[in-house]
């Protein structure tokens, strides 16, 4: 198995931080013409990452989380998400291959055809689904869920929404290290901005840490698409710092490296009525991406992120150099 770039950057981690490769990197970067942006627009395409039935950025998190679950001797991963959760689906698909089960506590949100298809995939994935409807319902059910998924003395390995624990966020550190390698190889210029949707924060936080470790000046533009979690800049930077602390705990020599206060900029104006509520600007960006760039986006994350990118670019609020759009969606 090819080791992760993080182990190359910090050889001290090779024996202390297990990694399970689930996809082939580096994922491609290419210029994205056709959308008439002022800035030079690039895409880093995560959609093809992984081959276990689902792709995208969640697979990157599982490369660190699944071996940790095994290290703990857990039989079940217990986690939470919305009805159309990409995270839950990816976890179920890849955990199964490792002999682990996934139990999901699910919260309601608007259901469209995409979400319905997702639910059907979730049911087919072998995950145990608990429909708890609201966040309060989920919190109330937590003790029961833990007990229900404890085998003998082994509790489930609990993971937060989106797999955005400090360990899960390392998935995006790897994306950033790949991007840095591609910049170094001359595949693309050093970007001023790396744009991602923010659903649970692990991706934006990990990107910021990885860019810092790689010595790039690129800043993360996080387009917040979820209003059920606290996802402001300070919270995301806090998660990045907790990931850095985890690396230090496992023996990494990072010096004093930590993301600067301006490493992440969050934008909340493209959320609309809330998580998984489609927006007009998102739907317009989705249509433009399909027609002008041959890009298939979905409405919950990537369409809103691209809408923000296009609006900020058009109004001169995304200046300073090339912009990379992180394509995080990976249906199969
Ligand atoms: C989960 C997800 C994101 C956001 O990543 P987080 O780490 O949860 O912030 C973006 N795009 C897609 C398609 C996702 O499924």
PDB file of C-alpha atoms and ligand atoms in Angstrom, residues 57-58 61 86-87 162 164 196-204 298 301-302 328-330, ligand 1:
ATOM      1  CA  UNK A  57     -14.240  13.711   0.433  1.00  0.00           C
ATOM      2  CA  UNK A  58     -15.755  11.331   3.008  1.00  0.00           C
ATOM      3  CA  UNK A  61     -11.674  10.706   6.321  1.00  0.00           C
ATOM      4  CA  UNK A  86     -23.086  11.102   2.127  1.00  0.00           C
ATOM      5  CA  UNK A  87     -20.976  10.522   5.198  1.00  0.00           C
ATOM      6  CA  UNK A 162     -19.601  14.149   8.746  1.00  0.00           C
ATOM      7  CA  UNK A 164     -15.309  15.581  11.367  1.00  0.00           C
ATOM      8  CA  UNK A 196     -15.014  24.042  -0.374  1.00  0.00           C
ATOM      9  CA  UNK A 197     -18.488  23.513   0.989  1.00  0.00           C
ATOM     10  CA  UNK A 198     -18.589  23.324   4.789  1.00  0.00           C
ATOM     11  CA  UNK A 199     -21.045  20.726   6.054  1.00  0.00           C
ATOM     12  CA  UNK A 200     -19.411  19.537   9.253  1.00  0.00           C
ATOM     13  CA  UNK A 201     -16.116  21.411   9.036  1.00  0.00           C
ATOM     14  CA  UNK A 202     -13.545  18.637   8.846  1.00  0.00           C
ATOM     15  CA  UNK A 203     -12.700  19.322   5.248  1.00  0.00           C
ATOM     16  CA  UNK A 204     -12.115  23.064   5.639  1.00  0.00           C
ATOM     17  CA  UNK A 298     -25.693  18.225  -6.203  1.00  0.00           C
ATOM     18  CA  UNK A 301     -23.094  21.114  -0.889  1.00  0.00           C
ATOM     19  CA  UNK A 302     -21.310  21.626  -4.171  1.00  0.00           C
ATOM     20  CA  UNK A 328     -16.289  16.851  -3.076  1.00  0.00           C
ATOM     21  CA  UNK A 329     -19.237  14.821  -4.353  1.00  0.00           C
ATOM     22  CA  UNK A 330     -18.741  11.202  -5.365  1.00  0.00           C
TER      23      UNK A 330
HETATM   24  C1  LIG B   1     -19.702  16.174   3.506  1.00  0.00           C
HETATM   25  C2  LIG B   1     -19.606  16.900   2.240  1.00  0.00           C
HETATM   26  C3  LIG B   1     -18.976  18.152   2.161  1.00  0.00           C
HETATM   27  C4  LIG B   1     -18.470  18.922   3.356  1.00  0.00           C
HETATM   28  O1  LIG B   1     -17.417  18.346   4.054  1.00  0.00           O
HETATM   29  P1  LIG B   1     -17.329  18.546   5.631  1.00  0.00           P
HETATM   30  O2  LIG B   1     -16.028  17.979   5.987  1.00  0.00           O
HETATM   31  O3  LIG B   1     -18.478  17.799   6.209  1.00  0.00           O
HETATM   32  O4  LIG B   1     -17.451  19.997   5.918  1.00  0.00           O
HETATM   33  C5  LIG B   1     -18.887  18.757   0.934  1.00  0.00           C
HETATM   34  N1  LIG B   1     -19.394  18.166  -0.159  1.00  0.00           N
HETATM   35  C6  LIG B   1     -20.005  16.981  -0.130  1.00  0.00           C
HETATM   36  C7  LIG B   1     -20.554  16.414  -1.376  1.00  0.00           C
HETATM   37  C8  LIG B   1     -20.140  16.300   1.074  1.00  0.00           C
HETATM   38  O5  LIG B   1     -20.768  15.117   1.098  1.00  0.00           O
END
